[in-house]
Amino acid sequence: KLCGYLNKLGIKGPIKTWKSRWFFYDENKCHLLYYRTAQDINPLGSVDLSNASFDCKVENGEGVFEIRTPSRVFTLKAISKQAMMYWLQQLQVRRWEFCNAQSRFPLHEGAKVQWNSVLLTCFCVLVCFYIDVVDNEDFLPPVKTPTEAVGLKAASLPAPQTPTALQNISLKHPWTEIQNTVYNICGSKQLWGKNGNVFSFSEFQEHPENPDEEQEAEEGTPEDGRMEPRLNWVRKARWMNSGFPGLPEELSRERNPMDKVSVLQQQILTLAEEVKSQKELVKLLHKALEAAQQEKRVSSMYITAAEDKDRLELVRHKVRQIADLTGRLEALEQEKKELEQILTLRDSHIQELKEHVQLLMEKNHAKQEVIMALTEQMARELSDPLQEANTITAETLYKQQEEIEHLKDDIDAYKTQNQFLNSEIHQVTRLWTSVAENEKALLMKCACLQARNCQMESKYLTVLRKLQEAVPGLPSSHAELVRNLIQEALQWEVKEEAEEGFNLNTVSEYDEYGFMTVPDYEVEDWKLLAKIQALEIKSNNLRSQEVVEKPLRDRWNSVGELSPSAELKSLIRSGIPVEHRQRVWRWIVSRHCSHLPDHYQRLLRQSQSTEHPACRQIELDLPRTLTNNKHFSSPTSQLVPKLRRVLLAFSWHNPAIGYCQGLNRLAAVALLVLEDEESAFWCLVHIVENLMPADYYSDTLITSQVDQRVFKDFLSEKLPRLMAHFEQYRIDVSLITFNWFLVAFVDSLVSDILLRVWDAFLYEGTKVIFRYALAIFKYNEEEILRIHDSVEIYQYLRFFTRMITDGRKLMNIAFNDLNPFPMKLLRNRRSMHREELEAELCELEQIKAAYVKEKAEQGP
């Protein structure tokens, strides 16, 4: 049993008094109960140790320590320093055992804890900086049990006496005092007879609900001013009896008293500096301990929260704190730069002062030589007063030696305090880490539940779609029920689920770039398919968040200055995170396009002064651009005027092309990501003039037709079964794929996959479009092969790109399964098919000319 007598500091108004209390540790609740005497049955109060921290301050006096809880601070005093250290060590052990015995949340299999805490780093730096040798938790050697002050044997000893009997009585708990007094008078014999031990607490009443009725002082002097004189007296006695034990050996060898004085003065300066550094260390450790306690309380609130909504609010609060700390860090960085500039100026000033000091020192040296000569002359003339000077020096030595002893005592006390605080920080850090692991497990579990919920909802909608197809064969009542269920599923809104307190289905209406996650199709069947697809994409994203997306984001965060490399190519193929995409796209465009100063502004002024022939066609195409994006969905949308200016500027920049249908979609995607008009303009220039072959957007679209023939060749080589299936049912895939190549899959793929395709397309060129076009057919190959009707195949090909939900799988097919894919082969195929196509066009022109000539000869 951990029990014993301690003095407890109480405050009543301006009066501070020490009261003797019997303390007993309750293992079941991790509470430290306190009574007036060991024979009392009802406690006067209790201290909750599960969320408490411990501290001992040298300035409070010998044996004084503190127990800090979230609500108050208890100041206690043991009879000796050994008893104080025993209590502190035992309380640490009891707190660790209780917290370790609490239930833990099981970690998700395969989950890796990657919790980068600023507080934990701070602790580690402090401990590693100020402790030279730390072996596990052996910060302090185990303290032997002081049996005369702690344990069951101490209960048989008389309670410590106070100056007055009434001083030890708790006036805040009169009823408890009366009960304990009556019990001690009338019932003590019965208790000893039944239990045989006064420490059988099974029959004790519960301690009061408000245990802090007895007011405590958070800080203050442990006693009145009598303690300091007593300590001074003890030190003086130690000095008188020690025979100058602290004098270094060199003092005994020195004959000149002035040398002894200089040595002692040097020791005083050294010890004073050490005391100063120890005090600074104590302050730092106190701050770190308070921060750790605050973090532990917040984590405990998170674990003990009754509802998930409360936990979510705590997490959001932590996110806001992190954002605030980031802002402070940036301000400190700015301040650091300013201080460095000031420091440079001061260094130059110091250098000038050093040169000036050097001159003064030379002058001073010359003066000192003169003074020394005069001093020696005076010493010879005044040899008699030397004895008096020696007497004064002896008194000075005595005072300095006494001060040295005091400083050494203070150093020992601060070292003990530092060792204990290091032990306390280490244990609190371990407790906090355990809580952080539990929080990580809860977040992983929440993500898994979200993914599972999305999958279940997707399966439910798929079943409804199958039932919808079978509606003609169902009874009227069942058909009506199916239609109602489908209508209800299509009208699900995120706001309805948010009212439940925690939203598992987080499918929002728009994504980061304003694309609708569930497009508003006119056909109800297509609406249902779009809803299923959105849920599947969300489920895949949640499942890959920790395994794929987070490591990928960490790799991107570590990328500094961008430069072409195989590693960067691999990262771009994997997809650029939203927060880095704008920066990388700007870098890619700037590498291939030299931004002429004011070139874009000159083009805008030209378009305002002179109307371009393509202006009318541009105005017709603006309302048809990215209708599923909120930034272009209406004529009043904010990006529509910017898109108009970009297209007009390009039509004047490249008169050979002017404007071609499809450029509006390319420029719109560039605007969504880059946001700036001029950057979007140069991105469009890079795509048309650098990435795409010549004549890709000309009037004849001859290069676009060539690419369709090249793609059919690759499709026959990479997917022969699928190509044979198309030939069997006379399917011309160019009717579907022509638009893919012309606008780089815009309006064909969902926004998340589309932007990943564009990441690689801007960096590598048109070869990426061939890779992804083949990957799309490979992704859906089995589904297409199961369709044996040409009309159904065409219907399926109209929307099958919208049903691709796993972007990672599509990327692996494009860049791994379809290898090798050499660029040289692509160029050769283009050259060959271009010659064939030009020959065919020439032949058609000849046939057309012959036909026109024949008609002209025949006459009307």
PDB file of N, CA and C in Angstrom, residues 166-246:
ATOM      1  N   LEU A 166      -6.567  23.020  16.709  1.00  0.00           N
ATOM      2  CA  LEU A 166      -7.604  23.411  15.751  1.00  0.00           C
ATOM      3  C   LEU A 166      -7.040  23.655  14.358  1.00  0.00           C
ATOM      4  N   GLN A 167      -5.720  23.896  14.265  1.00  0.00           N
ATOM      5  CA  GLN A 167      -5.142  24.209  12.954  1.00  0.00           C
ATOM      6  C   GLN A 167      -5.260  23.034  11.990  1.00  0.00           C
ATOM      7  N   ASN A 168      -5.228  21.796  12.524  1.00  0.00           N
ATOM      8  CA  ASN A 168      -5.242  20.617  11.664  1.00  0.00           C
ATOM      9  C   ASN A 168      -6.652  20.181  11.287  1.00  0.00           C
ATOM     10  N   ILE A 169      -7.679  20.792  11.876  1.00  0.00           N
ATOM     11  CA  ILE A 169      -9.059  20.396  11.591  1.00  0.00           C
ATOM     12  C   ILE A 169      -9.526  21.088  10.323  1.00  0.00           C
ATOM     13  N   SER A 170     -10.246  20.341   9.472  1.00  0.00           N
ATOM     14  CA  SER A 170     -10.777  20.893   8.235  1.00  0.00           C
ATOM     15  C   SER A 170     -12.108  21.574   8.519  1.00  0.00           C
ATOM     16  N   LEU A 171     -12.145  22.892   8.476  1.00  0.00           N
ATOM     17  CA  LEU A 171     -13.374  23.632   8.716  1.00  0.00           C
ATOM     18  C   LEU A 171     -14.330  23.557   7.540  1.00  0.00           C
ATOM     19  N   LYS A 172     -13.865  23.114   6.381  1.00  0.00           N
ATOM     20  CA  LYS A 172     -14.715  22.980   5.209  1.00  0.00           C
ATOM     21  C   LYS A 172     -15.525  21.692   5.219  1.00  0.00           C
ATOM     22  N   HIS A 173     -15.147  20.757   6.057  1.00  0.00           N
ATOM     23  CA  HIS A 173     -15.845  19.464   6.107  1.00  0.00           C
ATOM     24  C   HIS A 173     -16.223  19.140   7.550  1.00  0.00           C
ATOM     25  N   PRO A 174     -17.077  19.944   8.181  1.00  0.00           N
ATOM     26  CA  PRO A 174     -17.403  19.692   9.605  1.00  0.00           C
ATOM     27  C   PRO A 174     -18.132  18.371   9.794  1.00  0.00           C
ATOM     28  N   TRP A 175     -19.043  18.036   8.884  1.00  0.00           N
ATOM     29  CA  TRP A 175     -19.808  16.797   9.065  1.00  0.00           C
ATOM     30  C   TRP A 175     -18.895  15.587   8.957  1.00  0.00           C
ATOM     31  N   THR A 176     -17.951  15.627   8.005  1.00  0.00           N
ATOM     32  CA  THR A 176     -17.005  14.512   7.884  1.00  0.00           C
ATOM     33  C   THR A 176     -16.137  14.412   9.122  1.00  0.00           C
ATOM     34  N   GLU A 177     -15.707  15.554   9.682  1.00  0.00           N
ATOM     35  CA  GLU A 177     -14.894  15.536  10.902  1.00  0.00           C
ATOM     36  C   GLU A 177     -15.674  14.924  12.065  1.00  0.00           C
ATOM     37  N   ILE A 178     -16.964  15.279  12.155  1.00  0.00           N
ATOM     38  CA  ILE A 178     -17.785  14.729  13.253  1.00  0.00           C
ATOM     39  C   ILE A 178     -17.933  13.226  13.081  1.00  0.00           C
ATOM     40  N   GLN A 179     -18.215  12.769  11.843  1.00  0.00           N
ATOM     41  CA  GLN A 179     -18.371  11.328  11.605  1.00  0.00           C
ATOM     42  C   GLN A 179     -17.100  10.577  11.971  1.00  0.00           C
ATOM     43  N   ASN A 180     -15.948  11.105  11.529  1.00  0.00           N
ATOM     44  CA  ASN A 180     -14.685  10.423  11.809  1.00  0.00           C
ATOM     45  C   ASN A 180     -14.393  10.404  13.303  1.00  0.00           C
ATOM     46  N   THR A 181     -14.708  11.510  13.999  1.00  0.00           N
ATOM     47  CA  THR A 181     -14.450  11.557  15.448  1.00  0.00           C
ATOM     48  C   THR A 181     -15.319  10.554  16.195  1.00  0.00           C
ATOM     49  N   VAL A 182     -16.628  10.513  15.853  1.00  0.00           N
ATOM     50  CA  VAL A 182     -17.532   9.552  16.505  1.00  0.00           C
ATOM     51  C   VAL A 182     -17.092   8.131  16.212  1.00  0.00           C
ATOM     52  N   TYR A 183     -16.687   7.902  14.963  1.00  0.00           N
ATOM     53  CA  TYR A 183     -16.270   6.542  14.611  1.00  0.00           C
ATOM     54  C   TYR A 183     -15.022   6.143  15.372  1.00  0.00           C
ATOM     55  N   ASN A 184     -14.053   7.088  15.510  1.00  0.00           N
ATOM     56  CA  ASN A 184     -12.824   6.762  16.229  1.00  0.00           C
ATOM     57  C   ASN A 184     -13.093   6.469  17.699  1.00  0.00           C
ATOM     58  N   ILE A 185     -14.138   7.157  18.251  1.00  0.00           N
ATOM     59  CA  ILE A 185     -14.430   6.943  19.681  1.00  0.00           C
ATOM     60  C   ILE A 185     -15.211   5.649  19.889  1.00  0.00           C
ATOM     61  N   CYS A 186     -16.253   5.431  19.060  1.00  0.00           N
ATOM     62  CA  CYS A 186     -17.178   4.330  19.316  1.00  0.00           C
ATOM     63  C   CYS A 186     -16.920   3.083  18.479  1.00  0.00           C
ATOM     64  N   GLY A 187     -16.394   3.246  17.276  1.00  0.00           N
ATOM     65  CA  GLY A 187     -16.362   2.103  16.372  1.00  0.00           C
ATOM     66  C   GLY A 187     -15.010   1.572  16.033  1.00  0.00           C
ATOM     67  N   SER A 188     -13.937   2.120  16.598  1.00  0.00           N
ATOM     68  CA  SER A 188     -12.607   1.659  16.210  1.00  0.00           C
ATOM     69  C   SER A 188     -12.371   0.219  16.640  1.00  0.00           C
ATOM     70  N   LYS A 189     -12.873  -0.151  17.820  1.00  0.00           N
ATOM     71  CA  LYS A 189     -12.681  -1.523  18.279  1.00  0.00           C
ATOM     72  C   LYS A 189     -13.405  -2.506  17.377  1.00  0.00           C
ATOM     73  N   GLN A 190     -14.619  -2.156  16.972  1.00  0.00           N
ATOM     74  CA  GLN A 190     -15.370  -3.055  16.096  1.00  0.00           C
ATOM     75  C   GLN A 190     -14.668  -3.207  14.747  1.00  0.00           C
ATOM     76  N   LEU A 191     -14.119  -2.096  14.237  1.00  0.00           N
ATOM     77  CA  LEU A 191     -13.432  -2.188  12.942  1.00  0.00           C
ATOM     78  C   LEU A 191     -12.235  -3.092  13.035  1.00  0.00           C
ATOM     79  N   TRP A 192     -11.466  -2.945  14.120  1.00  0.00           N
ATOM     80  CA  TRP A 192     -10.308  -3.825  14.290  1.00  0.00           C
ATOM     81  C   TRP A 192     -10.747  -5.264  14.498  1.00  0.00           C
ATOM     82  N   GLY A 193     -11.882  -5.431  15.125  1.00  0.00           N
ATOM     83  CA  GLY A 193     -12.342  -6.796  15.356  1.00  0.00           C
ATOM     84  C   GLY A 193     -12.803  -7.476  14.089  1.00  0.00           C
ATOM     85  N   LYS A 194     -13.451  -6.745  13.201  1.00  0.00           N
ATOM     86  CA  LYS A 194     -13.989  -7.348  11.975  1.00  0.00           C
ATOM     87  C   LYS A 194     -12.921  -7.509  10.910  1.00  0.00           C
ATOM     88  N   ASN A 195     -12.168  -6.472  10.684  1.00  0.00           N
ATOM     89  CA  ASN A 195     -11.249  -6.488   9.542  1.00  0.00           C
ATOM     90  C   ASN A 195      -9.825  -6.798   9.929  1.00  0.00           C
ATOM     91  N   GLY A 196      -9.497  -6.521  11.154  1.00  0.00           N
ATOM     92  CA  GLY A 196      -8.134  -6.781  11.578  1.00  0.00           C
ATOM     93  C   GLY A 196      -7.131  -5.791  11.036  1.00  0.00           C
ATOM     94  N   ASN A 197      -7.581  -4.809  10.293  1.00  0.00           N
ATOM     95  CA  ASN A 197      -6.658  -3.841   9.699  1.00  0.00           C
ATOM     96  C   ASN A 197      -7.423  -2.555   9.464  1.00  0.00           C
ATOM     97  N   VAL A 198      -6.827  -1.476   9.851  1.00  0.00           N
ATOM     98  CA  VAL A 198      -7.517  -0.205   9.703  1.00  0.00           C
ATOM     99  C   VAL A 198      -7.567   0.227   8.254  1.00  0.00           C
ATOM    100  N   PHE A 199      -6.815  -0.399   7.363  1.00  0.00           N
ATOM    101  CA  PHE A 199      -6.762   0.003   5.964  1.00  0.00           C
ATOM    102  C   PHE A 199      -7.646  -0.849   5.089  1.00  0.00           C
ATOM    103  N   SER A 200      -8.651  -1.479   5.622  1.00  0.00           N
ATOM    104  CA  SER A 200      -9.646  -2.162   4.799  1.00  0.00           C
ATOM    105  C   SER A 200     -10.693  -1.141   4.387  1.00  0.00           C
ATOM    106  N   PHE A 201     -10.561  -0.629   3.185  1.00  0.00           N
ATOM    107  CA  PHE A 201     -11.384   0.504   2.734  1.00  0.00           C
ATOM    108  C   PHE A 201     -12.639   0.059   2.015  1.00  0.00           C
ATOM    109  N   SER A 202     -12.972  -1.189   2.102  1.00  0.00           N
ATOM    110  CA  SER A 202     -14.152  -1.660   1.372  1.00  0.00           C
ATOM    111  C   SER A 202     -15.437  -1.102   1.933  1.00  0.00           C
ATOM    112  N   GLU A 203     -15.446  -0.737   3.243  1.00  0.00           N
ATOM    113  CA  GLU A 203     -16.664  -0.235   3.851  1.00  0.00           C
ATOM    114  C   GLU A 203     -16.690   1.291   3.926  1.00  0.00           C
ATOM    115  N   PHE A 204     -15.692   1.911   3.377  1.00  0.00           N
ATOM    116  CA  PHE A 204     -15.654   3.387   3.467  1.00  0.00           C
ATOM    117  C   PHE A 204     -16.682   3.976   2.539  1.00  0.00           C
ATOM    118  N   GLN A 205     -17.149   5.162   2.923  1.00  0.00           N
ATOM    119  CA  GLN A 205     -18.085   5.878   2.068  1.00  0.00           C
ATOM    120  C   GLN A 205     -17.320   6.537   0.941  1.00  0.00           C
ATOM    121  N   GLU A 206     -18.056   6.865  -0.098  1.00  0.00           N
ATOM    122  CA  GLU A 206     -17.446   7.553  -1.255  1.00  0.00           C
ATOM    123  C   GLU A 206     -17.051   8.950  -0.832  1.00  0.00           C
ATOM    124  N   HIS A 207     -15.912   9.417  -1.313  1.00  0.00           N
ATOM    125  CA  HIS A 207     -15.457  10.763  -0.956  1.00  0.00           C
ATOM    126  C   HIS A 207     -16.357  11.781  -1.624  1.00  0.00           C
ATOM    127  N   PRO A 208     -16.387  12.999  -1.134  1.00  0.00           N
ATOM    128  CA  PRO A 208     -17.334  14.013  -1.629  1.00  0.00           C
ATOM    129  C   PRO A 208     -17.141  14.264  -3.111  1.00  0.00           C
ATOM    130  N   GLU A 209     -18.223  14.762  -3.737  1.00  0.00           N
ATOM    131  CA  GLU A 209     -18.171  15.049  -5.168  1.00  0.00           C
ATOM    132  C   GLU A 209     -17.242  16.207  -5.460  1.00  0.00           C
ATOM    133  N   ASN A 210     -17.154  17.163  -4.585  1.00  0.00           N
ATOM    134  CA  ASN A 210     -16.274  18.306  -4.798  1.00  0.00           C
ATOM    135  C   ASN A 210     -15.089  18.194  -3.852  1.00  0.00           C
ATOM    136  N   PRO A 211     -14.053  17.472  -4.239  1.00  0.00           N
ATOM    137  CA  PRO A 211     -12.944  17.244  -3.320  1.00  0.00           C
ATOM    138  C   PRO A 211     -12.091  18.461  -3.100  1.00  0.00           C
ATOM    139  N   ASP A 212     -12.268  19.492  -3.868  1.00  0.00           N
ATOM    140  CA  ASP A 212     -11.406  20.655  -3.713  1.00  0.00           C
ATOM    141  C   ASP A 212     -12.089  21.748  -2.907  1.00  0.00           C
ATOM    142  N   GLU A 213     -12.900  21.377  -1.929  1.00  0.00           N
ATOM    143  CA  GLU A 213     -13.494  22.383  -1.052  1.00  0.00           C
ATOM    144  C   GLU A 213     -12.416  23.059  -0.230  1.00  0.00           C
ATOM    145  N   GLU A 214     -11.373  22.261   0.046  1.00  0.00           N
ATOM    146  CA  GLU A 214     -10.288  22.822   0.851  1.00  0.00           C
ATOM    147  C   GLU A 214      -9.353  23.527  -0.105  1.00  0.00           C
ATOM    148  N   GLN A 215      -9.355  24.870  -0.107  1.00  0.00           N
ATOM    149  CA  GLN A 215      -8.657  25.651  -1.118  1.00  0.00           C
ATOM    150  C   GLN A 215      -7.161  25.426  -0.993  1.00  0.00           C
ATOM    151  N   GLU A 216      -6.493  25.402  -2.203  1.00  0.00           N
ATOM    152  CA  GLU A 216      -5.053  25.178  -2.269  1.00  0.00           C
ATOM    153  C   GLU A 216      -4.387  26.384  -2.908  1.00  0.00           C
ATOM    154  N   ALA A 217      -3.141  26.525  -2.640  1.00  0.00           N
ATOM    155  CA  ALA A 217      -2.350  27.567  -3.288  1.00  0.00           C
ATOM    156  C   ALA A 217      -1.579  26.941  -4.416  1.00  0.00           C
ATOM    157  N   GLU A 218      -1.756  27.463  -5.630  1.00  0.00           N
ATOM    158  CA  GLU A 218      -1.014  26.922  -6.770  1.00  0.00           C
ATOM    159  C   GLU A 218       0.468  27.219  -6.642  1.00  0.00           C
ATOM    160  N   GLU A 219       0.798  28.377  -6.166  1.00  0.00           N
ATOM    161  CA  GLU A 219       2.193  28.729  -5.964  1.00  0.00           C
ATOM    162  C   GLU A 219       2.284  29.528  -4.668  1.00  0.00           C
ATOM    163  N   GLY A 220       3.418  29.492  -4.047  1.00  0.00           N
ATOM    164  CA  GLY A 220       3.577  30.262  -2.821  1.00  0.00           C
ATOM    165  C   GLY A 220       4.712  29.712  -1.999  1.00  0.00           C
ATOM    166  N   THR A 221       5.089  30.394  -0.937  1.00  0.00           N
ATOM    167  CA  THR A 221       6.164  29.945  -0.074  1.00  0.00           C
ATOM    168  C   THR A 221       5.676  28.770   0.731  1.00  0.00           C
ATOM    169  N   PRO A 222       6.473  27.725   0.901  1.00  0.00           N
ATOM    170  CA  PRO A 222       6.025  26.563   1.642  1.00  0.00           C
ATOM    171  C   PRO A 222       5.817  26.841   3.120  1.00  0.00           C
ATOM    172  N   GLU A 223       6.569  27.716   3.673  1.00  0.00           N
ATOM    173  CA  GLU A 223       6.412  28.062   5.082  1.00  0.00           C
ATOM    174  C   GLU A 223       6.629  29.567   5.204  1.00  0.00           C
ATOM    175  N   ASP A 224       6.614  30.040   6.438  1.00  0.00           N
ATOM    176  CA  ASP A 224       6.912  31.452   6.637  1.00  0.00           C
ATOM    177  C   ASP A 224       8.421  31.663   6.557  1.00  0.00           C
ATOM    178  N   GLY A 225       8.849  32.821   6.880  1.00  0.00           N
ATOM    179  CA  GLY A 225      10.249  33.176   6.663  1.00  0.00           C
ATOM    180  C   GLY A 225      11.234  32.470   7.548  1.00  0.00           C
ATOM    181  N   ARG A 226      10.794  31.532   8.393  1.00  0.00           N
ATOM    182  CA  ARG A 226      11.730  30.871   9.292  1.00  0.00           C
ATOM    183  C   ARG A 226      12.570  29.825   8.598  1.00  0.00           C
ATOM    184  N   MET A 227      12.172  29.383   7.425  1.00  0.00           N
ATOM    185  CA  MET A 227      12.907  28.298   6.773  1.00  0.00           C
ATOM    186  C   MET A 227      14.275  28.768   6.319  1.00  0.00           C
ATOM    187  N   GLU A 228      14.335  29.958   5.704  1.00  0.00           N
ATOM    188  CA  GLU A 228      15.600  30.432   5.151  1.00  0.00           C
ATOM    189  C   GLU A 228      16.666  30.624   6.233  1.00  0.00           C
ATOM    190  N   PRO A 229      16.364  31.255   7.380  1.00  0.00           N
ATOM    191  CA  PRO A 229      17.394  31.345   8.438  1.00  0.00           C
ATOM    192  C   PRO A 229      17.871  29.976   8.874  1.00  0.00           C
ATOM    193  N   ARG A 230      16.916  29.019   8.918  1.00  0.00           N
ATOM    194  CA  ARG A 230      17.328  27.681   9.358  1.00  0.00           C
ATOM    195  C   ARG A 230      18.315  27.077   8.365  1.00  0.00           C
ATOM    196  N   LEU A 231      18.034  27.239   7.047  1.00  0.00           N
ATOM    197  CA  LEU A 231      18.945  26.707   6.047  1.00  0.00           C
ATOM    198  C   LEU A 231      20.304  27.395   6.124  1.00  0.00           C
ATOM    199  N   ASN A 232      20.295  28.714   6.339  1.00  0.00           N
ATOM    200  CA  ASN A 232      21.565  29.435   6.461  1.00  0.00           C
ATOM    201  C   ASN A 232      22.359  28.940   7.661  1.00  0.00           C
ATOM    202  N   TRP A 233      21.643  28.668   8.732  1.00  0.00           N
ATOM    203  CA  TRP A 233      22.327  28.171   9.937  1.00  0.00           C
ATOM    204  C   TRP A 233      22.965  26.810   9.677  1.00  0.00           C
ATOM    205  N   VAL A 234      22.227  25.961   8.968  1.00  0.00           N
ATOM    206  CA  VAL A 234      22.773  24.623   8.668  1.00  0.00           C
ATOM    207  C   VAL A 234      23.995  24.736   7.783  1.00  0.00           C
ATOM    208  N   ARG A 235      23.931  25.610   6.779  1.00  0.00           N
ATOM    209  CA  ARG A 235      25.075  25.770   5.888  1.00  0.00           C
ATOM    210  C   ARG A 235      26.288  26.303   6.658  1.00  0.00           C
ATOM    211  N   LYS A 236      26.033  27.269   7.539  1.00  0.00           N
ATOM    212  CA  LYS A 236      27.142  27.837   8.308  1.00  0.00           C
ATOM    213  C   LYS A 236      27.782  26.793   9.214  1.00  0.00           C
ATOM    214  N   ALA A 237      26.920  25.966   9.803  1.00  0.00           N
ATOM    215  CA  ALA A 237      27.458  24.902  10.657  1.00  0.00           C
ATOM    216  C   ALA A 237      28.285  23.932   9.837  1.00  0.00           C
ATOM    217  N   ARG A 238      27.801  23.584   8.667  1.00  0.00           N
ATOM    218  CA  ARG A 238      28.549  22.673   7.790  1.00  0.00           C
ATOM    219  C   ARG A 238      29.899  23.289   7.441  1.00  0.00           C
ATOM    220  N   TRP A 239      29.898  24.617   7.186  1.00  0.00           N
ATOM    221  CA  TRP A 239      31.148  25.300   6.852  1.00  0.00           C
ATOM    222  C   TRP A 239      32.123  25.278   8.015  1.00  0.00           C
ATOM    223  N   MET A 240      31.623  25.545   9.224  1.00  0.00           N
ATOM    224  CA  MET A 240      32.518  25.606  10.386  1.00  0.00           C
ATOM    225  C   MET A 240      33.107  24.248  10.699  1.00  0.00           C
ATOM    226  N   ASN A 241      32.349  23.180  10.473  1.00  0.00           N
ATOM    227  CA  ASN A 241      32.805  21.833  10.829  1.00  0.00           C
ATOM    228  C   ASN A 241      33.625  21.176   9.730  1.00  0.00           C
ATOM    229  N   SER A 242      33.576  21.735   8.542  1.00  0.00           N
ATOM    230  CA  SER A 242      34.218  21.039   7.417  1.00  0.00           C
ATOM    231  C   SER A 242      35.686  21.400   7.283  1.00  0.00           C
ATOM    232  N   GLY A 243      36.105  22.492   7.882  1.00  0.00           N
ATOM    233  CA  GLY A 243      37.504  22.881   7.738  1.00  0.00           C
ATOM    234  C   GLY A 243      37.852  23.243   6.324  1.00  0.00           C
ATOM    235  N   PHE A 244      37.036  24.082   5.669  1.00  0.00           N
ATOM    236  CA  PHE A 244      37.233  24.502   4.283  1.00  0.00           C
ATOM    237  C   PHE A 244      37.366  23.319   3.344  1.00  0.00           C
ATOM    238  N   PRO A 245      36.352  22.402   3.291  1.00  0.00           N
ATOM    239  CA  PRO A 245      36.500  21.217   2.439  1.00  0.00           C
ATOM    240  C   PRO A 245      36.441  21.562   0.963  1.00  0.00           C
ATOM    241  N   GLY A 246      35.795  22.679   0.623  1.00  0.00           N
ATOM    242  CA  GLY A 246      35.598  22.980  -0.795  1.00  0.00           C
ATOM    243  C   GLY A 246      36.764  23.694  -1.423  1.00  0.00           C
TER     244      GLY A 246
END
